PDB file of C-alpha atoms in Angstrom:
ATOM      1  CA  MET A   1       0.000   0.000   0.000  1.00  0.00           C
ATOM      2  CA  THR A   2       1.466   3.326  -1.006  1.00  0.00           C
ATOM      3  CA  THR A   3       1.147   5.971   1.670  1.00  0.00           C
ATOM      4  CA  PRO A   4       1.129   9.679   0.850  1.00  0.00           C
ATOM      5  CA  GLU A   5       3.964  11.799   2.199  1.00  0.00           C
ATOM      6  CA  ASN A   6       1.644  13.514   4.695  1.00  0.00           C
ATOM      7  CA  ALA A   7      -1.233  11.402   5.946  1.00  0.00           C
ATOM      8  CA  LEU A   8      -3.175  10.073   8.884  1.00  0.00           C
ATOM      9  CA  SER A   9      -4.096   6.409   9.084  1.00  0.00           C
ATOM     10  CA  LEU A  10      -6.158   4.072  11.262  1.00  0.00           C
ATOM     11  CA  THR A  11      -4.997   0.545  12.029  1.00  0.00           C
ATOM     12  CA  ILE A  12      -7.098  -1.931  14.000  1.00  0.00           C
ATOM     13  CA  ASP A  13      -5.313  -3.271  17.056  1.00  0.00           C
ATOM     14  CA  GLY A  14      -4.948  -7.036  16.840  1.00  0.00           C
ATOM     15  CA  THR A  15      -6.499  -9.265  14.203  1.00  0.00           C
ATOM     16  CA  PRO A  16     -10.194  -9.588  15.043  1.00  0.00           C
ATOM     17  CA  ASP A  17     -12.366 -11.643  12.722  1.00  0.00           C
ATOM     18  CA  PHE A  18     -15.255  -9.289  12.048  1.00  0.00           C
ATOM     19  CA  GLY A  19     -18.608 -10.470  10.826  1.00  0.00           C
ATOM     20  CA  SER A  20     -19.997  -9.303   7.540  1.00  0.00           C
ATOM     21  CA  GLU A  21     -22.053  -6.471   9.079  1.00  0.00           C
ATOM     22  CA  VAL A  22     -18.979  -4.737  10.514  1.00  0.00           C
ATOM     23  CA  LEU A  23     -17.067  -5.199   7.268  1.00  0.00           C
ATOM     24  CA  LYS A  24     -20.007  -3.903   5.218  1.00  0.00           C
ATOM     25  CA  SER A  25     -20.198  -0.814   7.414  1.00  0.00           C
ATOM     26  CA  LEU A  26     -16.453  -0.237   7.096  1.00  0.00           C
ATOM     27  CA  TYR A  27     -16.778  -0.677   3.326  1.00  0.00           C
ATOM     28  CA  ARG A  28     -19.522   1.975   3.186  1.00  0.00           C
ATOM     29  CA  ILE A  29     -17.415   4.396   5.229  1.00  0.00           C
ATOM     30  CA  THR A  30     -13.976   3.798   3.718  1.00  0.00           C
ATOM     31  CA  GLY A  31     -14.796   2.673   0.186  1.00  0.00           C
ATOM     32  CA  ARG A  32     -12.374  -0.259   0.555  1.00  0.00           C
ATOM     33  CA  SER A  33     -13.620  -3.710  -0.406  1.00  0.00           C
ATOM     34  CA  THR A  34     -14.237  -6.301   2.288  1.00  0.00           C
ATOM     35  CA  VAL A  35     -11.348  -8.334   0.846  1.00  0.00           C
ATOM     36  CA  GLU A  36      -9.011  -5.341   1.192  1.00  0.00           C
ATOM     37  CA  LEU A  37     -10.276  -4.674   4.709  1.00  0.00           C
ATOM     38  CA  ARG A  38      -9.794  -8.299   5.812  1.00  0.00           C
ATOM     39  CA  ARG A  39      -6.272  -8.316   4.382  1.00  0.00           C
ATOM     40  CA  ALA A  40      -5.366  -5.013   6.066  1.00  0.00           C
ATOM     41  CA  ILE A  41      -6.682  -6.241   9.427  1.00  0.00           C
ATOM     42  CA  ARG A  42      -4.892  -9.595   9.095  1.00  0.00           C
ATOM     43  CA  ASP A  43      -1.607  -7.943   8.079  1.00  0.00           C
ATOM     44  CA  GLY A  44      -1.748  -5.135  10.663  1.00  0.00           C
ATOM     45  CA  GLU A  45      -1.958  -2.482   7.953  1.00  0.00           C
ATOM     46  CA  PRO A  46      -4.133   0.636   7.983  1.00  0.00           C
ATOM     47  CA  VAL A  47      -7.814   0.080   7.244  1.00  0.00           C
ATOM     48  CA  TYR A  48      -7.986   3.687   6.098  1.00  0.00           C
ATOM     49  CA  THR A  49      -5.415   6.312   5.161  1.00  0.00           C
ATOM     50  CA  ALA A  50      -6.228   9.956   4.513  1.00  0.00           C
ATOM     51  CA  GLY A  51      -3.698  12.010   2.614  1.00  0.00           C
ATOM     52  CA  LEU A  52      -3.486  15.556   3.908  1.00  0.00           C
ATOM     53  CA  PHE A  53      -3.053  18.812   2.019  1.00  0.00           C
ATOM     54  CA  GLY A  54      -4.054  17.329  -1.335  1.00  0.00           C
ATOM     55  CA  ASN A  55      -6.966  18.083  -3.597  1.00  0.00           C
ATOM     56  CA  ASP A  56      -9.006  15.232  -2.101  1.00  0.00           C
ATOM     57  CA  HIS A  57      -8.457  16.346   1.516  1.00  0.00           C
ATOM     58  CA  ILE A  58     -12.054  17.533   1.799  1.00  0.00           C
ATOM     59  CA  GLN A  59     -13.299  14.049   0.843  1.00  0.00           C
ATOM     60  CA  VAL A  60     -10.861  11.765   2.705  1.00  0.00           C
ATOM     61  CA  VAL A  61     -10.746  13.487   6.088  1.00  0.00           C
ATOM     62  CA  PRO A  62     -14.479  13.013   6.836  1.00  0.00           C
ATOM     63  CA  ARG A  63     -14.080   9.303   6.002  1.00  0.00           C
ATOM     64  CA  LEU A  64     -11.160   9.111   8.418  1.00  0.00           C
ATOM     65  CA  GLU A  65     -13.212  10.727  11.173  1.00  0.00           C
ATOM     66  CA  LYS A  66     -16.240   8.519  10.451  1.00  0.00           C
ATOM     67  CA  THR A  67     -14.065   5.390  10.519  1.00  0.00           C
ATOM     68  CA  ALA A  68     -12.586   6.391  13.888  1.00  0.00           C
ATOM     69  CA  ASP A  69     -16.037   7.185  15.297  1.00  0.00           C
ATOM     70  CA  TYR A  70     -17.462   3.882  14.030  1.00  0.00           C
ATOM     71  CA  LEU A  71     -14.645   1.779  15.492  1.00  0.00           C
ATOM     72  CA  ASP A  72     -14.881   3.704  18.759  1.00  0.00           C
ATOM     73  CA  SER A  73     -18.665   3.208  18.939  1.00  0.00           C
ATOM     74  CA  LEU A  74     -18.137  -0.568  18.727  1.00  0.00           C
ATOM     75  CA  GLY A  75     -15.332  -0.535  21.291  1.00  0.00           C
ATOM     76  CA  ILE A  76     -12.829  -1.788  18.721  1.00  0.00           C
ATOM     77  CA  PRO A  77      -9.302  -0.720  19.685  1.00  0.00           C
ATOM     78  CA  PHE A  78      -7.324   0.991  16.947  1.00  0.00           C
ATOM     79  CA  MET A  79      -4.168   3.015  16.496  1.00  0.00           C
ATOM     80  CA  VAL A  80      -3.792   6.344  14.755  1.00  0.00           C
ATOM     81  CA  HIS A  81      -0.587   7.103  12.891  1.00  0.00           C
ATOM     82  CA  GLU A  82       0.702  10.312  11.425  1.00  0.00           C
ATOM     83  CA  TRP A  83       2.833   9.948   8.312  1.00  0.00           C
ATOM     84  CA  VAL A  84       5.294  12.763   7.608  1.00  0.00           C
ATOM     85  CA  ALA A  85       7.843  12.436   4.809  1.00  0.00           C
ATOM     86  CA  GLY A  86       7.273   8.669   4.751  1.00  0.00           C
ATOM     87  CA  GLU A  87       7.958   8.239   8.484  1.00  0.00           C
ATOM     88  CA  ARG A  88       5.159   6.856  10.672  1.00  0.00           C
ATOM     89  CA  GLU A  89       4.486   7.826  14.295  1.00  0.00           C
ATOM     90  CA  GLN A  90       1.638   6.702  16.536  1.00  0.00           C
ATOM     91  CA  ILE A  91      -0.480   9.573  17.861  1.00  0.00           C
ATOM     92  CA  SER A  92      -3.624   9.922  19.950  1.00  0.00           C
ATOM     93  CA  ILE A  93      -7.083  10.510  18.541  1.00  0.00           C
ATOM     94  CA  ASP A  94      -7.003  14.010  20.063  1.00  0.00           C
ATOM     95  CA  VAL A  95      -3.772  14.836  18.231  1.00  0.00           C
ATOM     96  CA  MET A  96      -5.353  13.479  15.024  1.00  0.00           C
ATOM     97  CA  ARG A  97      -8.246  15.899  15.440  1.00  0.00           C
ATOM     98  CA  GLN A  98      -5.860  18.803  16.111  1.00  0.00           C
ATOM     99  CA  ILE A  99      -3.943  17.984  12.931  1.00  0.00           C
ATOM    100  CA  ILE A 100      -7.184  17.833  10.932  1.00  0.00           C
ATOM    101  CA  GLN A 101      -8.302  21.196  12.301  1.00  0.00           C
ATOM    102  CA  SER A 102      -4.961  22.794  11.525  1.00  0.00           C
ATOM    103  CA  ALA A 103      -4.994  21.326   7.987  1.00  0.00           C
ATOM    104  CA  ASP A 104      -8.410  22.767   7.139  1.00  0.00           C
ATOM    105  CA  GLY A 105      -7.838  25.515   4.648  1.00  0.00           C
ATOM    106  CA  GLY A 106      -4.181  24.572   4.295  1.00  0.00           C
ATOM    107  CA  PHE A 107      -4.503  22.632   1.054  1.00  0.00           C
ATOM    108  CA  HIS A 108      -4.884  23.464  -2.608  1.00  0.00           C
TER     109      HIS A 108
END
């Protein structure tokens, strides 16, 4: 999976075997197929990555927030990572929201 230079991503903690309803909901939110989602969960890869500061920022950031809210509502533990210049660092959900707020209006 190619990650943008500046991005935020969500990775599910562990390798839970979700039923079809959870996967269908994640598909509707993220736009990733259930096969892609299962593979990402199994391999410990992000289930959703939102590139920041690009033209699609306004479309991907709401999906990122909805994915985080959905996982949180089900009590599913997940990690948030910030990607800067290809380097990944785990951050809190609060820091993710601060980054999103600071990025609003900062893209072209």
